[in-house]
Short mmCIF file of N, CA and C in Angstrom, two decimals:
data_model
loop_
_atom_site.label_atom_id
_atom_site.label_comp_id
_atom_site.label_asym_id
_atom_site.label_seq_id
_atom_site.Cartn_x
_atom_site.Cartn_y
_atom_site.Cartn_z
N UNK A 1 55.49 4.25 -3.42
CA UNK A 1 55.15 3.87 -4.76
C UNK A 1 54.47 2.52 -4.82
N UNK A 2 54.71 1.50 -4.25
CA UNK A 2 54.08 0.20 -4.43
C UNK A 2 52.76 0.08 -3.69
N UNK A 3 52.20 1.15 -3.20
CA UNK A 3 50.94 1.07 -2.45
C UNK A 3 49.74 0.98 -3.39
N UNK A 4 48.78 0.18 -2.99
CA UNK A 4 47.53 0.06 -3.76
C UNK A 4 46.55 1.08 -3.18
N UNK A 5 46.03 1.94 -4.01
CA UNK A 5 45.11 2.94 -3.47
C UNK A 5 43.83 2.28 -2.95
N UNK A 6 43.33 2.78 -1.83
CA UNK A 6 42.08 2.25 -1.28
C UNK A 6 40.91 2.84 -2.05
N UNK A 7 39.80 2.13 -2.08
CA UNK A 7 38.64 2.65 -2.80
C UNK A 7 38.20 3.99 -2.21
N UNK A 8 37.65 4.79 -3.04
CA UNK A 8 37.17 6.10 -2.60
C UNK A 8 36.12 5.92 -1.50
N UNK A 9 36.25 6.63 -0.40
CA UNK A 9 35.28 6.49 0.68
C UNK A 9 33.85 6.81 0.23
N UNK A 10 33.69 7.74 -0.68
CA UNK A 10 32.35 8.10 -1.13
C UNK A 10 31.70 6.95 -1.91
N UNK A 11 32.50 6.21 -2.68
CA UNK A 11 31.94 5.08 -3.40
C UNK A 11 31.58 3.97 -2.43
N UNK A 12 32.42 3.75 -1.46
CA UNK A 12 32.19 2.71 -0.48
C UNK A 12 30.91 2.99 0.31
N UNK A 13 30.72 4.21 0.75
CA UNK A 13 29.60 4.53 1.62
C UNK A 13 28.28 4.64 0.88
N UNK A 14 28.29 4.89 -0.42
CA UNK A 14 27.02 5.07 -1.11
C UNK A 14 26.52 3.77 -1.75
N UNK A 15 27.35 2.76 -1.88
CA UNK A 15 26.90 1.56 -2.58
C UNK A 15 25.85 0.78 -1.78
N UNK A 16 26.02 0.61 -0.50
CA UNK A 16 25.07 -0.16 0.29
C UNK A 16 23.73 0.57 0.42
N UNK A 17 23.70 1.83 0.81
CA UNK A 17 22.40 2.50 0.89
C UNK A 17 21.65 2.53 -0.45
N UNK A 18 22.36 2.67 -1.55
CA UNK A 18 21.69 2.70 -2.85
C UNK A 18 20.96 1.38 -3.09
N UNK A 19 21.60 0.27 -2.74
CA UNK A 19 20.95 -1.04 -2.90
C UNK A 19 19.74 -1.15 -1.99
N UNK A 20 19.86 -0.65 -0.77
CA UNK A 20 18.74 -0.72 0.16
C UNK A 20 17.58 0.15 -0.33
N UNK A 21 17.88 1.32 -0.87
CA UNK A 21 16.84 2.20 -1.36
C UNK A 21 16.16 1.63 -2.60
N UNK A 22 16.88 0.87 -3.38
CA UNK A 22 16.33 0.31 -4.60
C UNK A 22 15.26 -0.74 -4.31
N UNK A 23 15.31 -1.36 -3.16
CA UNK A 23 14.34 -2.38 -2.79
C UNK A 23 12.98 -1.72 -2.53
N UNK A 24 11.99 -2.20 -3.23
CA UNK A 24 10.65 -1.67 -3.08
C UNK A 24 10.04 -2.22 -1.79
N UNK A 25 9.39 -1.34 -1.04
CA UNK A 25 8.74 -1.77 0.19
C UNK A 25 7.58 -2.71 -0.14
N UNK A 26 7.42 -3.73 0.67
CA UNK A 26 6.37 -4.72 0.48
C UNK A 26 5.33 -4.58 1.59
N UNK A 27 4.11 -5.03 1.33
CA UNK A 27 3.07 -5.00 2.36
C UNK A 27 3.50 -5.78 3.59
N UNK A 28 4.25 -6.86 3.36
CA UNK A 28 4.68 -7.68 4.50
C UNK A 28 5.75 -7.00 5.35
N UNK A 29 6.26 -5.84 4.89
CA UNK A 29 7.14 -5.04 5.72
C UNK A 29 6.34 -4.29 6.79
N UNK A 30 5.03 -4.13 6.55
CA UNK A 30 4.17 -3.37 7.45
C UNK A 30 3.11 -4.27 8.10
N UNK A 31 2.62 -5.26 7.36
CA UNK A 31 1.52 -6.11 7.81
C UNK A 31 1.95 -7.57 7.86
N UNK A 32 1.28 -8.35 8.69
CA UNK A 32 1.60 -9.78 8.82
C UNK A 32 1.10 -10.54 7.60
N UNK A 33 1.96 -11.36 7.04
CA UNK A 33 1.64 -12.14 5.84
C UNK A 33 0.40 -13.02 6.07
N UNK A 34 0.28 -13.60 7.24
CA UNK A 34 -0.86 -14.48 7.55
C UNK A 34 -2.17 -13.69 7.56
N UNK A 35 -2.14 -12.47 8.09
CA UNK A 35 -3.35 -11.62 8.10
C UNK A 35 -3.76 -11.26 6.67
N UNK A 36 -2.78 -10.94 5.83
CA UNK A 36 -3.06 -10.62 4.43
C UNK A 36 -3.68 -11.83 3.74
N UNK A 37 -3.09 -13.00 3.93
CA UNK A 37 -3.57 -14.23 3.31
C UNK A 37 -5.02 -14.52 3.71
N UNK A 38 -5.32 -14.40 5.00
CA UNK A 38 -6.67 -14.67 5.49
C UNK A 38 -7.69 -13.66 4.95
N UNK A 39 -7.29 -12.39 4.88
CA UNK A 39 -8.20 -11.36 4.37
C UNK A 39 -8.47 -11.57 2.88
N UNK A 40 -7.44 -11.90 2.11
CA UNK A 40 -7.63 -12.14 0.67
C UNK A 40 -8.55 -13.33 0.45
N UNK A 41 -8.40 -14.34 1.27
CA UNK A 41 -9.24 -15.53 1.16
C UNK A 41 -10.70 -15.18 1.46
N UNK A 42 -10.91 -14.33 2.47
CA UNK A 42 -12.27 -13.94 2.86
C UNK A 42 -12.99 -13.17 1.75
N UNK A 43 -12.23 -12.47 0.92
CA UNK A 43 -12.84 -11.64 -0.12
C UNK A 43 -12.47 -12.09 -1.53
N UNK A 44 -12.25 -13.39 -1.69
CA UNK A 44 -11.84 -13.91 -3.00
C UNK A 44 -12.99 -13.94 -4.00
N UNK A 45 -14.22 -13.99 -3.53
CA UNK A 45 -15.36 -14.05 -4.46
C UNK A 45 -15.68 -12.66 -5.00
N UNK A 46 -15.86 -12.54 -6.32
CA UNK A 46 -16.22 -11.25 -6.90
C UNK A 46 -17.47 -10.67 -6.23
N UNK A 47 -17.42 -9.38 -5.94
CA UNK A 47 -18.55 -8.71 -5.32
C UNK A 47 -18.58 -8.79 -3.80
N UNK A 48 -17.62 -9.51 -3.21
CA UNK A 48 -17.63 -9.73 -1.75
C UNK A 48 -16.80 -8.71 -0.97
N UNK A 49 -16.06 -7.85 -1.66
CA UNK A 49 -15.12 -6.95 -0.98
C UNK A 49 -15.82 -5.91 -0.12
N UNK A 50 -15.35 -5.79 1.11
CA UNK A 50 -15.82 -4.77 2.04
C UNK A 50 -14.57 -4.12 2.63
N UNK A 51 -14.29 -2.87 2.25
CA UNK A 51 -13.03 -2.26 2.66
C UNK A 51 -12.91 -2.14 4.18
N UNK A 52 -14.00 -1.90 4.89
CA UNK A 52 -13.94 -1.77 6.34
C UNK A 52 -13.46 -3.07 6.99
N UNK A 53 -14.08 -4.17 6.58
CA UNK A 53 -13.68 -5.48 7.13
C UNK A 53 -12.27 -5.86 6.69
N UNK A 54 -11.95 -5.57 5.41
CA UNK A 54 -10.63 -5.90 4.89
C UNK A 54 -9.54 -5.16 5.66
N UNK A 55 -9.70 -3.85 5.85
CA UNK A 55 -8.70 -3.06 6.57
C UNK A 55 -8.51 -3.59 7.99
N UNK A 56 -9.60 -4.02 8.61
CA UNK A 56 -9.50 -4.58 9.96
C UNK A 56 -8.77 -5.92 9.94
N UNK A 57 -9.12 -6.78 9.00
CA UNK A 57 -8.54 -8.12 8.92
C UNK A 57 -7.03 -8.09 8.66
N UNK A 58 -6.57 -7.18 7.79
CA UNK A 58 -5.13 -7.13 7.49
C UNK A 58 -4.34 -6.40 8.59
N UNK A 59 -5.04 -5.78 9.54
CA UNK A 59 -4.37 -5.12 10.65
C UNK A 59 -4.11 -3.64 10.43
N UNK A 60 -4.65 -3.05 9.36
CA UNK A 60 -4.40 -1.63 9.08
C UNK A 60 -4.98 -0.72 10.16
N UNK A 61 -6.10 -1.11 10.74
CA UNK A 61 -6.78 -0.26 11.72
C UNK A 61 -5.92 -0.03 12.97
N UNK A 62 -4.98 -0.93 13.22
CA UNK A 62 -4.12 -0.83 14.41
C UNK A 62 -2.80 -0.11 14.12
N UNK A 63 -2.60 0.29 12.90
CA UNK A 63 -1.31 0.86 12.50
C UNK A 63 -1.23 2.36 12.77
N UNK A 64 -0.01 2.83 12.95
CA UNK A 64 0.24 4.26 13.16
C UNK A 64 0.03 5.02 11.86
N UNK A 65 -0.03 6.33 11.97
CA UNK A 65 -0.19 7.16 10.77
C UNK A 65 1.00 6.97 9.83
N UNK A 66 2.19 6.84 10.39
CA UNK A 66 3.40 6.63 9.56
C UNK A 66 3.29 5.30 8.79
N UNK A 67 2.82 4.26 9.46
CA UNK A 67 2.68 2.96 8.80
C UNK A 67 1.59 3.01 7.72
N UNK A 68 0.52 3.76 7.99
CA UNK A 68 -0.53 3.93 6.97
C UNK A 68 0.02 4.65 5.75
N UNK A 69 0.90 5.63 5.98
CA UNK A 69 1.54 6.33 4.87
C UNK A 69 2.42 5.39 4.06
N UNK A 70 3.09 4.45 4.73
CA UNK A 70 3.91 3.47 4.02
C UNK A 70 3.03 2.61 3.12
N UNK A 71 1.90 2.17 3.64
CA UNK A 71 0.96 1.36 2.85
C UNK A 71 0.43 2.19 1.68
N UNK A 72 0.12 3.46 1.93
CA UNK A 72 -0.35 4.34 0.87
C UNK A 72 0.66 4.38 -0.28
N UNK A 73 1.94 4.52 0.05
CA UNK A 73 2.97 4.61 -0.99
C UNK A 73 3.10 3.31 -1.78
N UNK A 74 2.81 2.19 -1.15
CA UNK A 74 2.82 0.91 -1.88
C UNK A 74 1.63 0.87 -2.83
N UNK A 75 0.47 1.32 -2.37
CA UNK A 75 -0.73 1.30 -3.21
C UNK A 75 -0.66 2.31 -4.35
N UNK A 76 0.06 3.40 -4.12
CA UNK A 76 0.25 4.45 -5.14
C UNK A 76 1.34 3.97 -6.09
N UNK A 77 0.98 3.05 -6.97
CA UNK A 77 1.96 2.35 -7.81
C UNK A 77 2.73 3.26 -8.74
N UNK A 78 2.10 4.33 -9.23
CA UNK A 78 2.80 5.23 -10.14
C UNK A 78 3.46 6.40 -9.41
N UNK A 79 3.38 6.38 -8.08
CA UNK A 79 4.01 7.40 -7.22
C UNK A 79 3.55 8.82 -7.58
N UNK A 80 2.27 8.96 -7.93
CA UNK A 80 1.71 10.26 -8.29
C UNK A 80 1.29 11.08 -7.07
N UNK A 81 1.26 10.42 -5.91
CA UNK A 81 0.76 11.09 -4.72
C UNK A 81 -0.71 10.82 -4.48
N UNK A 82 -1.31 10.00 -5.34
CA UNK A 82 -2.72 9.65 -5.23
C UNK A 82 -2.91 8.18 -5.59
N UNK A 83 -3.97 7.59 -5.04
CA UNK A 83 -4.40 6.26 -5.46
C UNK A 83 -5.57 6.49 -6.41
N UNK A 84 -5.30 6.27 -7.70
CA UNK A 84 -6.33 6.48 -8.71
C UNK A 84 -7.17 5.22 -8.88
N UNK A 85 -8.22 5.36 -9.68
CA UNK A 85 -9.19 4.28 -9.86
C UNK A 85 -8.54 2.97 -10.32
N UNK A 86 -7.61 3.02 -11.27
CA UNK A 86 -6.94 1.80 -11.75
C UNK A 86 -6.14 1.14 -10.63
N UNK A 87 -5.52 1.95 -9.78
CA UNK A 87 -4.75 1.40 -8.65
C UNK A 87 -5.70 0.80 -7.62
N UNK A 88 -6.86 1.42 -7.43
CA UNK A 88 -7.86 0.86 -6.52
C UNK A 88 -8.36 -0.48 -7.04
N UNK A 89 -8.55 -0.57 -8.35
CA UNK A 89 -9.03 -1.82 -8.94
C UNK A 89 -8.10 -2.98 -8.60
N UNK A 90 -6.80 -2.71 -8.56
CA UNK A 90 -5.83 -3.77 -8.26
C UNK A 90 -5.37 -3.73 -6.80
N UNK A 91 -6.19 -3.12 -5.94
CA UNK A 91 -5.86 -2.99 -4.51
C UNK A 91 -5.48 -4.33 -3.87
N UNK A 92 -6.28 -5.37 -4.09
CA UNK A 92 -6.00 -6.66 -3.45
C UNK A 92 -4.69 -7.27 -3.97
N UNK A 93 -4.38 -7.04 -5.24
CA UNK A 93 -3.12 -7.54 -5.81
C UNK A 93 -1.92 -6.80 -5.22
N UNK A 94 -2.15 -5.58 -4.74
CA UNK A 94 -1.07 -4.82 -4.10
C UNK A 94 -0.71 -5.40 -2.74
N UNK A 95 -1.65 -6.11 -2.14
CA UNK A 95 -1.39 -6.75 -0.84
C UNK A 95 -0.68 -8.08 -1.03
N UNK A 96 -1.02 -8.81 -2.10
CA UNK A 96 -0.34 -10.07 -2.42
C UNK A 96 -0.69 -10.45 -3.86
N UNK A 97 0.25 -11.10 -4.53
CA UNK A 97 0.10 -11.45 -5.94
C UNK A 97 -1.16 -12.27 -6.22
N UNK A 98 -1.58 -13.08 -5.25
CA UNK A 98 -2.75 -13.93 -5.49
C UNK A 98 -4.08 -13.19 -5.31
N UNK A 99 -4.03 -11.90 -5.00
CA UNK A 99 -5.26 -11.11 -4.88
C UNK A 99 -5.93 -10.97 -6.25
N UNK A 100 -7.20 -10.65 -6.22
CA UNK A 100 -7.97 -10.49 -7.46
C UNK A 100 -8.20 -9.00 -7.72
N UNK A 101 -8.60 -8.68 -8.94
CA UNK A 101 -9.03 -7.32 -9.25
C UNK A 101 -10.39 -7.08 -8.63
N UNK A 102 -10.62 -5.87 -8.15
CA UNK A 102 -11.94 -5.50 -7.67
C UNK A 102 -12.85 -5.27 -8.86
N UNK A 103 -14.14 -5.54 -8.69
CA UNK A 103 -15.11 -5.25 -9.74
C UNK A 103 -15.27 -3.74 -9.84
N UNK A 104 -15.91 -3.27 -10.90
CA UNK A 104 -16.11 -1.82 -11.03
C UNK A 104 -16.98 -1.29 -9.90
N UNK A 105 -17.96 -2.07 -9.44
CA UNK A 105 -18.80 -1.66 -8.33
C UNK A 105 -18.03 -1.56 -7.02
N UNK A 106 -17.15 -2.54 -6.78
CA UNK A 106 -16.32 -2.53 -5.56
C UNK A 106 -15.34 -1.36 -5.60
N UNK A 107 -14.77 -1.12 -6.78
CA UNK A 107 -13.82 -0.01 -6.94
C UNK A 107 -14.52 1.32 -6.69
N UNK A 108 -15.71 1.48 -7.24
CA UNK A 108 -16.48 2.71 -7.07
C UNK A 108 -16.84 2.92 -5.60
N UNK A 109 -17.21 1.83 -4.92
CA UNK A 109 -17.60 1.94 -3.51
C UNK A 109 -16.45 2.44 -2.64
N UNK A 110 -15.25 1.91 -2.84
CA UNK A 110 -14.11 2.36 -2.02
C UNK A 110 -13.69 3.77 -2.43
N UNK A 111 -13.78 4.09 -3.71
CA UNK A 111 -13.46 5.44 -4.16
C UNK A 111 -14.45 6.45 -3.56
N UNK A 112 -15.73 6.12 -3.60
CA UNK A 112 -16.75 7.00 -3.02
C UNK A 112 -16.53 7.19 -1.52
N UNK A 113 -16.13 6.13 -0.83
CA UNK A 113 -15.91 6.21 0.62
C UNK A 113 -14.68 7.04 0.98
N UNK A 114 -13.65 6.99 0.14
CA UNK A 114 -12.39 7.63 0.49
C UNK A 114 -12.12 8.98 -0.15
N UNK A 115 -12.81 9.30 -1.22
CA UNK A 115 -12.53 10.52 -1.99
C UNK A 115 -13.28 11.71 -1.38
N UNK A 116 -12.71 12.30 -0.35
CA UNK A 116 -13.36 13.38 0.41
C UNK A 116 -13.56 14.65 -0.43
N UNK A 117 -12.61 14.97 -1.30
CA UNK A 117 -12.71 16.22 -2.07
C UNK A 117 -13.29 16.00 -3.48
N UNK A 118 -13.74 14.78 -3.75
CA UNK A 118 -14.44 14.43 -5.00
C UNK A 118 -13.63 14.76 -6.26
N UNK A 119 -12.32 14.49 -6.20
CA UNK A 119 -11.47 14.72 -7.38
C UNK A 119 -11.21 13.43 -8.16
N UNK A 120 -11.86 12.34 -7.76
CA UNK A 120 -11.72 11.08 -8.49
C UNK A 120 -10.52 10.24 -8.11
N UNK A 121 -9.86 10.60 -7.01
CA UNK A 121 -8.69 9.85 -6.54
C UNK A 121 -8.56 10.03 -5.03
N UNK A 122 -7.75 9.18 -4.42
CA UNK A 122 -7.58 9.22 -2.96
C UNK A 122 -6.16 9.64 -2.63
N UNK A 123 -6.04 10.77 -1.92
CA UNK A 123 -4.75 11.27 -1.47
C UNK A 123 -4.33 10.60 -0.16
N UNK A 124 -3.13 10.93 0.29
CA UNK A 124 -2.58 10.31 1.50
C UNK A 124 -3.45 10.56 2.73
N UNK A 125 -3.88 11.80 2.93
CA UNK A 125 -4.72 12.13 4.08
C UNK A 125 -6.07 11.44 3.97
N UNK A 126 -6.62 11.42 2.76
CA UNK A 126 -7.90 10.74 2.55
C UNK A 126 -7.78 9.25 2.85
N UNK A 127 -6.68 8.64 2.45
CA UNK A 127 -6.47 7.22 2.71
C UNK A 127 -6.39 6.96 4.22
N UNK A 128 -5.64 7.81 4.92
CA UNK A 128 -5.52 7.67 6.38
C UNK A 128 -6.89 7.77 7.03
N UNK A 129 -7.69 8.75 6.62
CA UNK A 129 -9.05 8.91 7.16
C UNK A 129 -9.91 7.70 6.83
N UNK A 130 -9.81 7.22 5.59
CA UNK A 130 -10.60 6.06 5.15
C UNK A 130 -10.34 4.86 6.06
N UNK A 131 -9.08 4.61 6.34
CA UNK A 131 -8.73 3.45 7.19
C UNK A 131 -9.14 3.71 8.64
N UNK A 132 -8.82 4.86 9.17
CA UNK A 132 -9.08 5.15 10.59
C UNK A 132 -10.56 5.23 10.91
N UNK A 133 -11.38 5.67 9.95
CA UNK A 133 -12.80 5.88 10.22
C UNK A 133 -13.68 4.79 9.62
N UNK A 134 -13.07 3.71 9.20
CA UNK A 134 -13.84 2.59 8.64
C UNK A 134 -14.40 1.74 9.76
#
């Protein structure tokens, strides 16, 4: 009778993973912060963005397909399974808060380069191809 019941094992085991899952993945979980900083600095001027050079500078070209998928999920802010035009516009801000919005011309250029099926958005496979073949 005087025993204090121990917490339910199911509550104990699910509390830590839930907190870990709640944490949103960051670009710095996949890419080096210094590489991101240098790439953002290189393309800080409006109209200067070049996705091929940017992907190389941040280290995406050296990443595995799984790591590219992780980056895709970060860029897919609404988790729709696609990177739409509005998400592309804020691509640099997805890498770091100090990034700038892409101009409409820069956004169109990366969309045209990556949208293989011409549906107006970039899917996971299209993103992987865009990075690997840049």
